[in-house]
mmCIF file of C-alpha atoms in Angstrom:
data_model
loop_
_atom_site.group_PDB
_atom_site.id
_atom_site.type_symbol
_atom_site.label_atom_id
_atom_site.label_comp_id
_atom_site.label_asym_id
_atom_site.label_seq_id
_atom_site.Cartn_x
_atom_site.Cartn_y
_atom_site.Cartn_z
ATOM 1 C CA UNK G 1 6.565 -10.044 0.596
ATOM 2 C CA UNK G 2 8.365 -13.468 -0.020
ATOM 3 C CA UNK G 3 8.439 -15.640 3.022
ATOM 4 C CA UNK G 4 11.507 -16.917 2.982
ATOM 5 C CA UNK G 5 13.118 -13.913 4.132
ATOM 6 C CA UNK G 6 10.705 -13.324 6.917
ATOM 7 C CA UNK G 7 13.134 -14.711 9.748
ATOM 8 C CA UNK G 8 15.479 -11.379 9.456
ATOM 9 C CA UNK G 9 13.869 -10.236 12.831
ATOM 10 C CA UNK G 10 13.495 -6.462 10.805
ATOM 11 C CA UNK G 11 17.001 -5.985 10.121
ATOM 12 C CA UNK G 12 16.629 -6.985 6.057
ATOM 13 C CA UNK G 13 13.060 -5.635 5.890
ATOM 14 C CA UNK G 14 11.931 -2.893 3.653
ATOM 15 C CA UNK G 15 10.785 0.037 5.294
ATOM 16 C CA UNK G 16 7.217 1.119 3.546
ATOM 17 C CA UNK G 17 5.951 4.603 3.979
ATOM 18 C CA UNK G 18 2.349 3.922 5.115
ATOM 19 C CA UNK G 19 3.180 0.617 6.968
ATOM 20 C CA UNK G 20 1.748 -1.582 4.155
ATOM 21 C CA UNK G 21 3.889 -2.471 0.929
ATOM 22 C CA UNK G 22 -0.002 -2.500 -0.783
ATOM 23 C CA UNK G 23 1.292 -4.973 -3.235
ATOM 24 C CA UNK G 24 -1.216 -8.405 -2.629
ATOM 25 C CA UNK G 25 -2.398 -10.559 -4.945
ATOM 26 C CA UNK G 26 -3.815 -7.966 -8.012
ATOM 27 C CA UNK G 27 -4.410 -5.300 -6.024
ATOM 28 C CA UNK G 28 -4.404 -1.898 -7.308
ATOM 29 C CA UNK G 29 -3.078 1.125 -5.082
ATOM 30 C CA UNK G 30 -3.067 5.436 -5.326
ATOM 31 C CA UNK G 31 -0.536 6.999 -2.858
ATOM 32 C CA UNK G 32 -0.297 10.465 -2.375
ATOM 33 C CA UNK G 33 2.380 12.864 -0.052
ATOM 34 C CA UNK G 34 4.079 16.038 0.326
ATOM 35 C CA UNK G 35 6.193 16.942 2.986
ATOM 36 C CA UNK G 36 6.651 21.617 3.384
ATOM 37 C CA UNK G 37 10.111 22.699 4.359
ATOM 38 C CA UNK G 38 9.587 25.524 7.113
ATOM 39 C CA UNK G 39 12.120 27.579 6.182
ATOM 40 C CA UNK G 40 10.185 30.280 5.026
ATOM 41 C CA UNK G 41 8.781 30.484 8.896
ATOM 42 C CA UNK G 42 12.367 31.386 10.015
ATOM 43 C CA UNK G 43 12.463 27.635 10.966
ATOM 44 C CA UNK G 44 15.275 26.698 8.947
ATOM 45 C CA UNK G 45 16.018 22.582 9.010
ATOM 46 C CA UNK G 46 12.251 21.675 10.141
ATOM 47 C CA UNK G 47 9.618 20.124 7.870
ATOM 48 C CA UNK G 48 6.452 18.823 7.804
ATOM 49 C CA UNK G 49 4.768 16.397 6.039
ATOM 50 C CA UNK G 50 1.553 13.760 5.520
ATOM 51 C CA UNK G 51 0.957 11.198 3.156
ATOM 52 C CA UNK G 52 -2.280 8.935 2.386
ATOM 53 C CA UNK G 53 -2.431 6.041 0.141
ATOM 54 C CA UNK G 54 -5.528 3.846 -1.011
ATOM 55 C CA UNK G 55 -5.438 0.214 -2.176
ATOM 56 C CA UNK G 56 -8.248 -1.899 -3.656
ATOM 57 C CA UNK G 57 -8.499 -5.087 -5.223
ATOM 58 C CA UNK G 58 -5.960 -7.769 -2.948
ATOM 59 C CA UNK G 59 -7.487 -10.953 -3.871
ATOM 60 C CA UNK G 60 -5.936 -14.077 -2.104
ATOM 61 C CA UNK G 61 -3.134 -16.024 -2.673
ATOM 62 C CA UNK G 62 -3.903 -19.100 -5.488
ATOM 63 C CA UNK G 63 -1.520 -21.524 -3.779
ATOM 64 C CA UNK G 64 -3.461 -21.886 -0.567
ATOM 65 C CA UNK G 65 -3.130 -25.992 -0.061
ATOM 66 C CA UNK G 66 -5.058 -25.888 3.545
ATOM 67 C CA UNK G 67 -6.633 -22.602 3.654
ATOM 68 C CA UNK G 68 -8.255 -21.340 6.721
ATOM 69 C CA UNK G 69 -12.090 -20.327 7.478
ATOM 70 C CA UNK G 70 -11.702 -16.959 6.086
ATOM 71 C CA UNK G 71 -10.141 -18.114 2.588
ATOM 72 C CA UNK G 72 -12.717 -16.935 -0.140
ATOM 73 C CA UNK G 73 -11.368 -17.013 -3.577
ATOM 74 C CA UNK G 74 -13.645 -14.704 -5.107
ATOM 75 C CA UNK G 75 -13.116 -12.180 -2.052
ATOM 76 C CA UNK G 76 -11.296 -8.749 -2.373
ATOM 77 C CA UNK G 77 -10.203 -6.094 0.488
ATOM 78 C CA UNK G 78 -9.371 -2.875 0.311
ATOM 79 C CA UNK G 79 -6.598 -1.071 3.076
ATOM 80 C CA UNK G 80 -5.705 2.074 3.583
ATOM 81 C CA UNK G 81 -3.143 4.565 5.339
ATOM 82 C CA UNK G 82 -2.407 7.765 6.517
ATOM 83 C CA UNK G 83 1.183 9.076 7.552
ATOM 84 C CA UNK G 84 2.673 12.258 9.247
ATOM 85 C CA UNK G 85 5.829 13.426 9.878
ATOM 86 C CA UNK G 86 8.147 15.915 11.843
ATOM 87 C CA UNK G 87 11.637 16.895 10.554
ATOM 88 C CA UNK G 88 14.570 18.213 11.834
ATOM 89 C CA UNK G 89 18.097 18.274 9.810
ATOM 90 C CA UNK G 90 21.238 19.561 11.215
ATOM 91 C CA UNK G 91 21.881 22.606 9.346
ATOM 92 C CA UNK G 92 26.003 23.038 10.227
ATOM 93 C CA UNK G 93 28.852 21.712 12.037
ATOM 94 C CA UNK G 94 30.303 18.202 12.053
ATOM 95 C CA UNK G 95 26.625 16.586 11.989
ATOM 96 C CA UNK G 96 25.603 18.454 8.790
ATOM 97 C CA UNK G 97 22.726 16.722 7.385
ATOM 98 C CA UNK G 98 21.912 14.748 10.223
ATOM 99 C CA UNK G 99 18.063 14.048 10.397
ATOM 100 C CA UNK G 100 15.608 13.503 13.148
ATOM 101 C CA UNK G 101 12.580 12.060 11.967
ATOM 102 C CA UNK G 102 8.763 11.444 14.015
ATOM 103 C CA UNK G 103 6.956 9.122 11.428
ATOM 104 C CA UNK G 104 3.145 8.572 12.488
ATOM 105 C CA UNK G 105 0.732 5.822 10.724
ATOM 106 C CA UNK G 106 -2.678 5.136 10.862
ATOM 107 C CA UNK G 107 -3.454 1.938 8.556
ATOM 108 C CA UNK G 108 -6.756 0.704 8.406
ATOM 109 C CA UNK G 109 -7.527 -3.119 6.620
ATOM 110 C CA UNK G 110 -11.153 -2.847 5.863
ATOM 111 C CA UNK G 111 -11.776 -6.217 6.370
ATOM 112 C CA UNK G 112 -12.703 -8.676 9.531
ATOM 113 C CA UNK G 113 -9.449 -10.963 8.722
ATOM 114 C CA UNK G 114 -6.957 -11.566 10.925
ATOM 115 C CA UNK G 115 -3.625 -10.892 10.210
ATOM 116 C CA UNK G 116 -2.309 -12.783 7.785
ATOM 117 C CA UNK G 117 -5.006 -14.943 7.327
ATOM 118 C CA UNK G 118 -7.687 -15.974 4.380
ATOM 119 C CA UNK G 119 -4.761 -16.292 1.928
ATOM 120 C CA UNK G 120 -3.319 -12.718 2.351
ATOM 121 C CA UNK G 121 -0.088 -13.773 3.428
ATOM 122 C CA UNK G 122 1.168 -10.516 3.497
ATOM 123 C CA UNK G 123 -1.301 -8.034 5.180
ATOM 124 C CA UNK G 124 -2.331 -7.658 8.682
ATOM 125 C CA UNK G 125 -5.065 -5.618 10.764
ATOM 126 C CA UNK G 126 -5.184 -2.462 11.812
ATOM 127 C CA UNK G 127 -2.409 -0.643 13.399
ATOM 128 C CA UNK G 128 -1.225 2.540 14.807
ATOM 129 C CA UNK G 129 2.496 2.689 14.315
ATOM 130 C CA UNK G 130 5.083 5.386 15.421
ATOM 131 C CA UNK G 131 8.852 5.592 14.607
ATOM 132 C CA UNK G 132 11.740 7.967 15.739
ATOM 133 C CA UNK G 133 14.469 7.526 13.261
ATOM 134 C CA UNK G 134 18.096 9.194 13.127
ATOM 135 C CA UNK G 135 19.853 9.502 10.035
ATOM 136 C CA UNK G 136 23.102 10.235 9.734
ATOM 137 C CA UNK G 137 25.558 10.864 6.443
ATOM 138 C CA UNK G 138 29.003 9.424 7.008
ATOM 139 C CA UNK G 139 31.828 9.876 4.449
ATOM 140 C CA UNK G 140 33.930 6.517 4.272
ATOM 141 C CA UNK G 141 36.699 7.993 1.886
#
């Protein structure tokens, strides 16, 4: 993540699937998901879904100029993630497409660094994360 654009307050941020973007310094990630339409279950418009993704690997940041107590050069961390979700589109009428979304996340840093310390400038600890999210197709013209 570049830190220049961190003082957006979330409104310019990318939104990442499994809460991490799993993209420090060399490291190496395998992300897998599926989401099942239940449709077939005479529950037209609802889905399901789950997604897990492993990263190995993140080394530290070169630049560090006053590194902290946990900055080890030759250290590496792995993370990991799992998601579910809960669908619901609008099937007809004048919200057509409209989708209500229950997001779940379980990432785990296996390492004892705080957030954003030891030269990882962009991964934290552990967190349990939830999001409702509404999206809705417009037509401008």
């Amino acid at each position: 993540m570049t830190p220049t654009y961190a003082s957006s307050n979330g409104r310019l941020d990318i939104w990442w699937d499994n809460r991490s973007d799993f993209n420090a310094n060399g490291e190496k990630a395998v992300f897998f998901g599926a989401m099942y339409d239940l449709k077939n279950w005479n529950l037209p418009g609802f889905a399901i879904g789950a997604s897990y993704v492993y990263a190995w690997d993140a080394k530290p940041a070169t630049w560090q100029s006053n590194p902290d107590a946990y900055y080890d050069k030759n250290r590496t961390i792995e993370e990991s993630a799992y998601s579910l979700d809960a669908v619901y589109t609008i099937q007809d009428g004048r919200a057509k497409g409209t989708m209500f979304k229950l997001h779940f996340t379980e990432y785990d840093n296996h390492s004892d660094i705080p957030s954003w310390g030891g030269g990882y400038g962009n991964i934290f600890q552990d967190e349990r994360d939830v999001k409702f999210m509404v999206i809705a197709p417009f037509t401008i013209f």
